[in-house]
mmCIF file of C-alpha atoms in Angstrom:
data_model
loop_
_atom_site.group_PDB
_atom_site.id
_atom_site.type_symbol
_atom_site.label_atom_id
_atom_site.label_comp_id
_atom_site.label_asym_id
_atom_site.label_seq_id
_atom_site.Cartn_x
_atom_site.Cartn_y
_atom_site.Cartn_z
ATOM 1 C CA MET A 1 0.371 0.138 0.132
ATOM 2 C CA ASP A 2 2.105 2.473 1.001
ATOM 3 C CA THR A 3 4.126 1.489 -2.443
ATOM 4 C CA PHE A 4 0.917 2.006 -4.362
ATOM 5 C CA ALA A 5 0.324 5.352 -2.734
ATOM 6 C CA LEU A 6 4.285 6.741 -3.062
ATOM 7 C CA VAL A 7 3.768 5.927 -7.419
ATOM 8 C CA VAL A 8 0.489 7.690 -7.140
ATOM 9 C CA THR A 9 1.539 10.250 -5.455
ATOM 10 C CA ILE A 10 4.139 10.984 -8.272
ATOM 11 C CA MET A 11 2.473 9.825 -11.342
ATOM 12 C CA VAL A 12 0.026 13.160 -9.892
ATOM 13 C CA ALA A 13 3.192 15.669 -8.931
ATOM 14 C CA LEU A 14 4.143 14.660 -12.872
ATOM 15 C CA PHE A 15 0.569 14.934 -14.231
ATOM 16 C CA PHE A 16 0.591 18.418 -12.014
ATOM 17 C CA THR A 17 3.786 19.824 -14.291
ATOM 18 C CA TYR A 18 1.863 18.762 -17.292
ATOM 19 C CA THR A 19 -1.049 21.058 -16.416
ATOM 20 C CA ASN A 20 1.950 24.370 -14.820
ATOM 21 C CA GLY A 21 3.480 23.162 -18.555
ATOM 22 C CA PHE A 22 0.442 23.843 -20.729
ATOM 23 C CA HIS A 23 -1.014 26.899 -18.484
ATOM 24 C CA ASP A 24 1.884 28.581 -18.647
ATOM 25 C CA SER A 25 4.072 27.714 -22.162
ATOM 26 C CA ALA A 26 2.077 30.579 -22.525
ATOM 27 C CA ASN A 27 4.047 33.192 -20.007
ATOM 28 C CA ALA A 28 7.627 32.395 -22.036
ATOM 29 C CA ILE A 29 6.457 33.136 -25.672
ATOM 30 C CA ALA A 30 2.807 35.027 -25.798
ATOM 31 C CA THR A 31 4.697 37.994 -26.697
ATOM 32 C CA SER A 32 6.993 36.799 -29.012
ATOM 33 C CA VAL A 33 3.478 35.342 -30.816
ATOM 34 C CA SER A 34 1.543 38.174 -30.310
ATOM 35 C CA THR A 35 4.200 40.413 -32.350
ATOM 36 C CA ARG A 36 5.206 37.935 -34.762
ATOM 37 C CA ALA A 37 8.508 37.116 -33.928
ATOM 38 C CA LEU A 38 7.711 33.389 -34.208
ATOM 39 C CA THR A 39 5.312 31.252 -35.395
ATOM 40 C CA PRO A 40 2.933 29.774 -33.085
ATOM 41 C CA ARG A 41 5.371 26.606 -33.249
ATOM 42 C CA ALA A 42 8.242 26.788 -33.677
ATOM 43 C CA ALA A 43 7.561 29.064 -29.894
ATOM 44 C CA LEU A 44 6.661 26.293 -28.120
ATOM 45 C CA LEU A 45 9.034 23.743 -29.665
ATOM 46 C CA MET A 46 12.018 26.340 -28.499
ATOM 47 C CA ALA A 47 10.207 26.979 -25.292
ATOM 48 C CA ALA A 48 9.958 22.765 -24.357
ATOM 49 C CA VAL A 49 13.728 22.798 -25.016
ATOM 50 C CA MET A 50 14.562 25.601 -23.302
ATOM 51 C CA ASN A 51 12.150 24.248 -20.271
ATOM 52 C CA LEU A 52 14.153 21.072 -20.450
ATOM 53 C CA ALA A 53 17.439 22.547 -20.092
ATOM 54 C CA GLY A 54 16.081 25.272 -17.401
ATOM 55 C CA ALA A 55 15.334 22.014 -14.980
ATOM 56 C CA PHE A 56 18.697 21.295 -14.894
ATOM 57 C CA MET A 57 20.505 24.632 -14.038
ATOM 58 C CA GLY A 58 19.792 24.582 -9.605
ATOM 59 C CA SER A 59 17.835 23.103 -7.367
ATOM 60 C CA GLY A 60 18.253 25.951 -4.700
ATOM 61 C CA VAL A 61 13.942 26.348 -5.332
ATOM 62 C CA ALA A 62 12.859 22.201 -4.733
ATOM 63 C CA LYS A 63 15.019 22.668 -1.581
ATOM 64 C CA THR A 64 12.802 25.652 -0.708
ATOM 65 C CA VAL A 65 10.179 23.845 -1.694
ATOM 66 C CA SER A 66 10.535 20.409 -0.048
ATOM 67 C CA GLU A 67 11.833 21.609 3.036
ATOM 68 C CA GLY A 68 11.705 25.691 4.211
ATOM 69 C CA LEU A 69 7.118 25.248 4.098
ATOM 70 C CA ILE A 70 5.566 22.449 5.767
ATOM 71 C CA GLU A 71 7.399 19.944 7.488
ATOM 72 C CA THR A 72 7.640 16.715 6.163
ATOM 73 C CA PRO A 73 4.204 14.654 6.745
ATOM 74 C CA GLU A 74 5.402 11.155 8.544
ATOM 75 C CA GLY A 75 3.246 7.652 6.696
ATOM 76 C CA SER A 76 0.011 7.427 5.218
ATOM 77 C CA THR A 77 -1.120 10.413 6.592
ATOM 78 C CA GLY A 78 1.840 12.479 4.358
ATOM 79 C CA MET A 79 1.986 10.579 1.535
ATOM 80 C CA GLY A 80 -2.511 12.168 1.807
ATOM 81 C CA ILE A 81 -1.248 15.495 2.738
ATOM 82 C CA LEU A 82 1.668 16.140 -1.127
ATOM 83 C CA PHE A 83 -1.814 14.456 -2.681
ATOM 84 C CA ALA A 84 -4.418 16.628 -1.274
ATOM 85 C CA ALA A 85 -2.160 19.407 -2.212
ATOM 86 C CA LEU A 86 -1.675 18.828 -5.907
ATOM 87 C CA THR A 87 -5.267 17.458 -6.318
ATOM 88 C CA GLY A 88 -5.283 21.497 -4.828
ATOM 89 C CA ALA A 89 -3.541 22.691 -7.628
ATOM 90 C CA ILE A 90 -4.137 20.949 -10.677
ATOM 91 C CA THR A 91 -8.051 21.873 -9.863
ATOM 92 C CA TRP A 92 -6.885 25.641 -10.070
ATOM 93 C CA ASN A 93 -5.023 25.395 -12.773
ATOM 94 C CA LEU A 94 -7.569 23.715 -14.722
ATOM 95 C CA ILE A 95 -10.392 26.195 -13.301
ATOM 96 C CA THR A 96 -8.282 29.190 -14.923
ATOM 97 C CA TRP A 97 -6.955 28.356 -18.091
ATOM 98 C CA TYR A 98 -10.405 26.904 -19.005
ATOM 99 C CA PHE A 99 -11.209 30.843 -18.258
ATOM 100 C CA GLY A 100 -8.017 32.172 -20.013
ATOM 101 C CA LEU A 101 -7.393 33.557 -16.401
ATOM 102 C CA PRO A 102 -2.471 33.526 -15.877
ATOM 103 C CA SER A 103 -3.051 32.260 -12.838
ATOM 104 C CA SER A 104 0.308 31.419 -11.048
ATOM 105 C CA SER A 105 0.852 26.992 -11.036
ATOM 106 C CA SER A 106 3.549 28.147 -8.917
ATOM 107 C CA HIS A 107 0.976 29.856 -5.809
ATOM 108 C CA ALA A 108 -1.689 26.833 -7.401
ATOM 109 C CA LEU A 109 0.660 24.621 -4.865
ATOM 110 C CA PHE A 110 2.552 26.544 -2.467
ATOM 111 C CA GLY A 111 -1.521 27.597 -1.691
ATOM 112 C CA GLY A 112 -2.476 23.544 -1.971
ATOM 113 C CA MET A 113 0.301 22.707 0.371
ATOM 114 C CA VAL A 114 -0.370 24.800 2.892
ATOM 115 C CA GLY A 115 -4.262 24.432 2.787
ATOM 116 C CA ALA A 116 -3.585 19.974 2.729
ATOM 117 C CA ALA A 117 -1.199 20.905 5.927
ATOM 118 C CA LEU A 118 -3.840 22.083 8.114
ATOM 119 C CA ALA A 119 -6.259 19.698 6.892
ATOM 120 C CA GLY A 120 -3.784 17.278 7.994
ATOM 121 C CA GLY A 121 -2.194 18.252 11.261
ATOM 122 C CA THR A 122 0.973 19.230 9.805
ATOM 123 C CA GLN A 123 3.024 22.362 10.856
ATOM 124 C CA VAL A 124 3.292 24.777 8.496
ATOM 125 C CA TYR A 125 6.562 27.136 8.749
ATOM 126 C CA TRP A 126 4.776 30.565 8.626
ATOM 127 C CA HIS A 127 7.725 32.815 8.364
ATOM 128 C CA GLY A 128 8.751 30.550 5.464
ATOM 129 C CA VAL A 129 5.820 31.175 3.508
ATOM 130 C CA LEU A 130 5.896 34.377 4.381
ATOM 131 C CA GLU A 131 9.619 35.003 3.301
ATOM 132 C CA LYS A 132 9.900 32.827 0.351
ATOM 133 C CA ILE A 133 6.381 32.619 -1.169
ATOM 134 C CA VAL A 134 3.673 35.790 0.160
ATOM 135 C CA ILE A 135 6.915 39.013 -0.080
ATOM 136 C CA PRO A 136 7.984 37.859 -3.194
ATOM 137 C CA MET A 137 3.905 37.159 -4.525
ATOM 138 C CA PHE A 138 3.414 41.180 -4.074
ATOM 139 C CA VAL A 139 7.801 42.100 -4.357
ATOM 140 C CA SER A 140 7.170 40.530 -8.018
ATOM 141 C CA PRO A 141 4.709 41.913 -9.890
ATOM 142 C CA ILE A 142 6.403 46.189 -8.580
ATOM 143 C CA VAL A 143 9.752 45.056 -10.125
ATOM 144 C CA GLY A 144 8.612 43.812 -12.970
ATOM 145 C CA LEU A 145 6.372 46.735 -13.336
ATOM 146 C CA LEU A 146 8.981 48.787 -12.911
ATOM 147 C CA VAL A 147 12.131 47.312 -14.247
ATOM 148 C CA GLY A 148 9.699 46.975 -17.847
ATOM 149 C CA TYR A 149 8.783 50.492 -17.805
ATOM 150 C CA LEU A 150 12.677 51.289 -17.365
ATOM 151 C CA VAL A 151 13.878 48.727 -20.143
ATOM 152 C CA MET A 152 11.338 50.273 -22.120
ATOM 153 C CA THR A 153 12.386 53.083 -21.769
ATOM 154 C CA ALA A 154 16.012 52.505 -22.220
ATOM 155 C CA ILE A 155 15.182 51.245 -26.188
ATOM 156 C CA LEU A 156 13.622 53.930 -26.852
ATOM 157 C CA TRP A 157 16.206 56.237 -26.378
ATOM 158 C CA ILE A 158 18.723 54.217 -27.759
ATOM 159 C CA PHE A 159 17.378 54.161 -30.315
ATOM 160 C CA ARG A 160 15.491 57.441 -30.666
ATOM 161 C CA HIS A 161 17.007 58.147 -34.105
ATOM 162 C CA THR A 162 17.187 54.061 -35.923
ATOM 163 C CA ASN A 163 14.874 53.772 -38.942
ATOM 164 C CA PRO A 164 11.175 52.366 -36.844
ATOM 165 C CA HIS A 165 10.285 49.631 -39.385
ATOM 166 C CA LYS A 166 14.774 48.539 -38.960
ATOM 167 C CA ALA A 167 14.176 48.555 -35.540
ATOM 168 C CA LYS A 168 11.884 46.905 -35.757
ATOM 169 C CA ARG A 169 12.823 44.341 -37.715
ATOM 170 C CA GLY A 170 16.117 43.989 -35.597
ATOM 171 C CA PHE A 171 13.588 43.414 -32.471
ATOM 172 C CA ARG A 172 11.607 40.803 -33.881
ATOM 173 C CA ILE A 173 15.151 38.622 -34.450
ATOM 174 C CA ALA A 174 16.281 39.780 -31.075
ATOM 175 C CA GLN A 175 12.628 38.164 -30.030
ATOM 176 C CA THR A 176 13.735 34.653 -30.706
ATOM 177 C CA VAL A 177 17.052 35.131 -27.544
ATOM 178 C CA SER A 178 14.445 37.124 -24.512
ATOM 179 C CA ALA A 179 11.493 34.222 -24.787
ATOM 180 C CA ALA A 180 14.237 30.912 -25.160
ATOM 181 C CA GLY A 181 15.552 33.215 -21.809
ATOM 182 C CA MET A 182 12.203 33.242 -20.697
ATOM 183 C CA ALA A 183 11.353 29.016 -21.346
ATOM 184 C CA LEU A 184 14.932 28.482 -19.383
ATOM 185 C CA GLY A 185 13.881 30.577 -16.849
ATOM 186 C CA HIS A 186 11.003 29.270 -16.001
ATOM 187 C CA GLY A 187 12.599 25.226 -16.721
ATOM 188 C CA LEU A 188 14.993 26.896 -14.252
ATOM 189 C CA GLN A 189 11.558 27.534 -11.919
ATOM 190 C CA ASP A 190 9.034 26.190 -12.148
ATOM 191 C CA ALA A 191 10.589 22.090 -12.916
ATOM 192 C CA GLN A 192 12.236 22.878 -9.641
ATOM 193 C CA LYS A 193 9.003 23.782 -8.068
ATOM 194 C CA THR A 194 7.736 20.031 -8.540
ATOM 195 C CA MET A 195 10.958 18.145 -7.803
ATOM 196 C CA GLY A 196 11.309 19.645 -4.105
ATOM 197 C CA ILE A 197 7.224 17.390 -4.097
ATOM 198 C CA VAL A 198 8.387 14.424 -5.464
ATOM 199 C CA VAL A 199 11.306 15.088 -3.019
ATOM 200 C CA MET A 200 9.324 15.007 0.040
ATOM 201 C CA ALA A 201 7.353 12.187 -1.631
ATOM 202 C CA LEU A 202 10.420 9.480 -1.079
ATOM 203 C CA VAL A 203 11.940 11.056 2.313
ATOM 204 C CA ILE A 204 8.177 10.013 3.741
ATOM 205 C CA ALA A 205 7.776 6.636 1.653
ATOM 206 C CA ASP A 206 11.989 6.183 3.144
ATOM 207 C CA VAL A 207 12.867 5.894 0.069
ATOM 208 C CA GLU A 208 14.551 8.851 0.142
ATOM 209 C CA ASP A 209 16.704 10.455 3.253
ATOM 210 C CA TYR A 210 15.697 14.212 4.475
ATOM 211 C CA GLY A 211 18.799 16.928 3.133
ATOM 212 C CA ASP A 212 19.629 14.174 0.003
ATOM 213 C CA PRO A 213 20.805 15.570 -3.638
ATOM 214 C CA ILE A 214 17.533 15.132 -6.095
ATOM 215 C CA PRO A 215 17.465 11.918 -7.422
ATOM 216 C CA LEU A 216 18.270 12.590 -11.487
ATOM 217 C CA TRP A 217 16.029 10.667 -12.850
ATOM 218 C CA VAL A 218 13.513 12.856 -10.383
ATOM 219 C CA LYS A 219 14.928 15.806 -12.668
ATOM 220 C CA ILE A 220 14.661 14.147 -15.750
ATOM 221 C CA ALA A 221 10.708 12.842 -15.320
ATOM 222 C CA CYS A 222 9.692 16.605 -14.154
ATOM 223 C CA ALA A 223 11.445 17.831 -17.022
ATOM 224 C CA VAL A 224 10.252 15.699 -19.777
ATOM 225 C CA MET A 225 6.434 16.732 -18.419
ATOM 226 C CA LEU A 226 6.464 20.252 -17.897
ATOM 227 C CA SER A 227 8.553 19.880 -21.850
ATOM 228 C CA LEU A 228 5.859 17.954 -22.466
ATOM 229 C CA GLY A 229 3.527 20.042 -21.339
ATOM 230 C CA THR A 230 4.481 23.491 -21.979
ATOM 231 C CA TYR A 231 4.886 21.181 -26.038
ATOM 232 C CA ALA A 232 0.979 20.926 -25.866
ATOM 233 C CA GLY A 233 0.379 24.805 -25.250
ATOM 234 C CA GLY A 234 -1.842 26.802 -23.569
ATOM 235 C CA TRP A 235 -3.300 28.931 -26.169
ATOM 236 C CA ARG A 236 -6.545 30.965 -24.040
ATOM 237 C CA ILE A 237 -4.228 32.196 -22.194
ATOM 238 C CA MET A 238 -2.063 33.174 -24.946
ATOM 239 C CA ARG A 239 -4.074 34.949 -25.895
ATOM 240 C CA THR A 240 -4.872 37.199 -23.000
ATOM 241 C CA LEU A 241 -0.751 37.833 -22.183
ATOM 242 C CA GLY A 242 0.063 38.670 -26.468
ATOM 243 C CA ARG A 243 -2.865 40.640 -27.283
ATOM 244 C CA LYS A 244 -6.009 41.215 -24.570
ATOM 245 C CA ILE A 245 -3.776 43.119 -21.760
ATOM 246 C CA ILE A 246 -1.966 45.528 -24.549
ATOM 247 C CA GLU A 247 -1.027 45.486 -27.959
ATOM 248 C CA LEU A 248 2.363 44.209 -28.352
ATOM 249 C CA ASP A 249 5.609 45.263 -30.503
ATOM 250 C CA PRO A 250 8.536 43.865 -31.486
ATOM 251 C CA PRO A 251 11.213 46.081 -29.736
ATOM 252 C CA GLN A 252 8.310 46.263 -26.105
ATOM 253 C CA GLY A 253 8.114 41.614 -26.453
ATOM 254 C CA PHE A 254 11.808 42.138 -26.072
ATOM 255 C CA ALA A 255 11.723 44.251 -23.692
ATOM 256 C CA ALA A 256 9.422 42.642 -21.724
ATOM 257 C CA GLU A 257 10.320 38.730 -22.553
ATOM 258 C CA THR A 258 14.037 40.741 -20.788
ATOM 259 C CA THR A 259 13.078 41.386 -17.971
ATOM 260 C CA GLY A 260 10.665 38.499 -17.379
ATOM 261 C CA ALA A 261 14.044 36.625 -18.240
ATOM 262 C CA SER A 262 16.440 38.632 -15.876
ATOM 263 C CA ILE A 263 14.593 38.517 -12.277
ATOM 264 C CA MET A 264 13.405 34.822 -13.095
ATOM 265 C CA PHE A 265 17.175 34.222 -13.008
ATOM 266 C CA THR A 266 18.106 35.969 -10.451
ATOM 267 C CA THR A 267 15.583 35.051 -7.663
ATOM 268 C CA ALA A 268 16.343 31.783 -8.560
ATOM 269 C CA PHE A 269 20.297 31.785 -7.570
ATOM 270 C CA LEU A 270 20.462 34.813 -5.738
ATOM 271 C CA PHE A 271 17.314 34.438 -2.806
ATOM 272 C CA LYS A 272 16.326 30.857 -3.945
ATOM 273 C CA ALA A 273 12.523 32.356 -3.994
ATOM 274 C CA PRO A 274 10.375 29.958 -5.507
ATOM 275 C CA ILE A 275 8.383 33.081 -7.459
ATOM 276 C CA SER A 276 5.503 33.710 -10.133
ATOM 277 C CA THR A 277 6.142 33.802 -13.437
ATOM 278 C CA THR A 278 3.137 34.432 -14.446
ATOM 279 C CA HIS A 279 3.438 37.475 -11.711
ATOM 280 C CA ILE A 280 6.835 39.012 -13.695
ATOM 281 C CA ILE A 281 5.644 37.867 -16.938
ATOM 282 C CA THR A 282 2.666 40.058 -16.715
ATOM 283 C CA SER A 283 3.608 43.423 -14.515
ATOM 284 C CA ALA A 284 6.468 43.412 -17.206
ATOM 285 C CA ILE A 285 4.140 43.223 -20.025
ATOM 286 C CA MET A 286 1.654 46.510 -18.278
ATOM 287 C CA GLY A 287 4.995 48.005 -17.534
ATOM 288 C CA VAL A 288 6.122 48.779 -20.968
ATOM 289 C CA GLY A 289 2.869 49.355 -22.297
ATOM 290 C CA ALA A 290 2.635 51.605 -19.902
ATOM 291 C CA THR A 291 5.706 53.719 -21.285
ATOM 292 C CA LYS A 292 3.845 54.265 -24.408
ATOM 293 C CA ARG A 293 0.894 55.880 -22.500
ATOM 294 C CA ILE A 294 -0.646 54.487 -19.327
ATOM 295 C CA ASN A 295 -4.008 54.687 -20.984
ATOM 296 C CA ALA A 296 -2.873 51.829 -23.684
ATOM 297 C CA VAL A 297 -3.009 49.205 -21.673
ATOM 298 C CA ARG A 298 -5.999 47.639 -20.378
ATOM 299 C CA TRP A 299 -6.746 48.146 -16.545
ATOM 300 C CA GLY A 300 -10.439 46.452 -16.828
ATOM 301 C CA VAL A 301 -8.474 43.036 -18.154
ATOM 302 C CA ALA A 302 -5.152 43.701 -15.607
ATOM 303 C CA LYS A 303 -7.566 43.941 -12.230
ATOM 304 C CA ASN A 304 -8.838 41.205 -13.087
ATOM 305 C CA ILE A 305 -5.595 38.852 -13.649
ATOM 306 C CA VAL A 306 -4.191 40.665 -10.190
ATOM 307 C CA LEU A 307 -6.929 39.607 -8.432
ATOM 308 C CA GLY A 308 -7.692 35.836 -10.091
ATOM 309 C CA TRP A 309 -3.351 36.186 -8.583
ATOM 310 C CA PHE A 310 -4.734 36.775 -4.905
ATOM 311 C CA ILE A 311 -7.483 34.774 -4.965
ATOM 312 C CA THR A 312 -5.147 30.936 -6.006
ATOM 313 C CA MET A 313 -3.739 30.719 -3.390
ATOM 314 C CA PRO A 314 -6.690 30.486 -0.188
ATOM 315 C CA ALA A 315 -8.818 28.945 -3.394
ATOM 316 C CA ALA A 316 -6.206 26.090 -3.861
ATOM 317 C CA ALA A 317 -5.701 25.269 -0.287
ATOM 318 C CA THR A 318 -9.992 25.539 -0.371
ATOM 319 C CA VAL A 319 -10.034 22.582 -2.497
ATOM 320 C CA ALA A 320 -6.453 21.501 -0.730
ATOM 321 C CA ALA A 321 -8.113 20.933 2.599
ATOM 322 C CA ALA A 322 -11.082 19.315 0.957
ATOM 323 C CA ALA A 323 -9.126 16.230 -0.835
ATOM 324 C CA PHE A 324 -7.789 15.735 1.952
ATOM 325 C CA GLY A 325 -11.128 15.149 3.803
ATOM 326 C CA VAL A 326 -12.080 12.742 1.707
ATOM 327 C CA VAL A 327 -8.680 10.836 1.476
ATOM 328 C CA HIS A 328 -9.055 10.586 5.021
ATOM 329 C CA LEU A 329 -12.391 9.412 4.851
ATOM 330 C CA ALA A 330 -11.877 7.520 2.146
ATOM 331 C CA PHE A 331 -8.789 5.499 2.046
ATOM 332 C CA LEU A 332 -6.676 6.943 6.237
#
């Protein structure tokens, strides 16, 4: 039964990674597709390859997820908590994907972990949640907005005497590089979050010891599932990011992607903080768009997106707590 529970939990974790891939593929490529720098299929293929590469670039984020947010639960109850956490995250991912809202898969997972832990009587490290999740959740969009605005302002100033058509052509080519950087950062951040969950499951099942390095097969499995999900594509969310917030041109797309990628690499390597790629790219697009004129950004759409961000953690936590209740009644 223990082995069966472990296998089921790992399979559900990998399915979450797949939903994360198709839910968040828009983050990496919406701007390149909307500016016609890349065709949708070419953009998805590039993002899938870069996601795969990014997954192998570090393990700091995975360590934060597996050790820094909740106490590692024990036995069958512990496995039930992880299963419920993932159920909460997957459910919220599918709901927001259906409505085309670019909510955060990361915060759905963290909300699920907290909700399931509370329902299962496991300690939540509130200082870790506050320091690594809640504060970055508020700070990262503000940073994305400001940096996006500054990067776009700098581009406008540097290329102020350049022929606009020639500049757009150049930035269309440059966007293939910035989109690749964005996808690499997405792989670095999001594949590691699932690695953290799988490592917790292995520790609960006594297959791994607390603090052991991440097994290679876990890295490969999480990276491949994220890439497959990314290649499946999330067209609904791509429309929201690429067109509904603001109509982007190639220089704006380049500025937004460069901003997003640089912030993701900085937070992963310097702070080991699992931030939301969704929050970063959406706020960067808003910041870039505001350089044109403030009302060029469709703030009504932006408001709905931001509202979705704040609902995500409590909503996923509620679903996860309910899922744990069902698991507890049925199996524990």
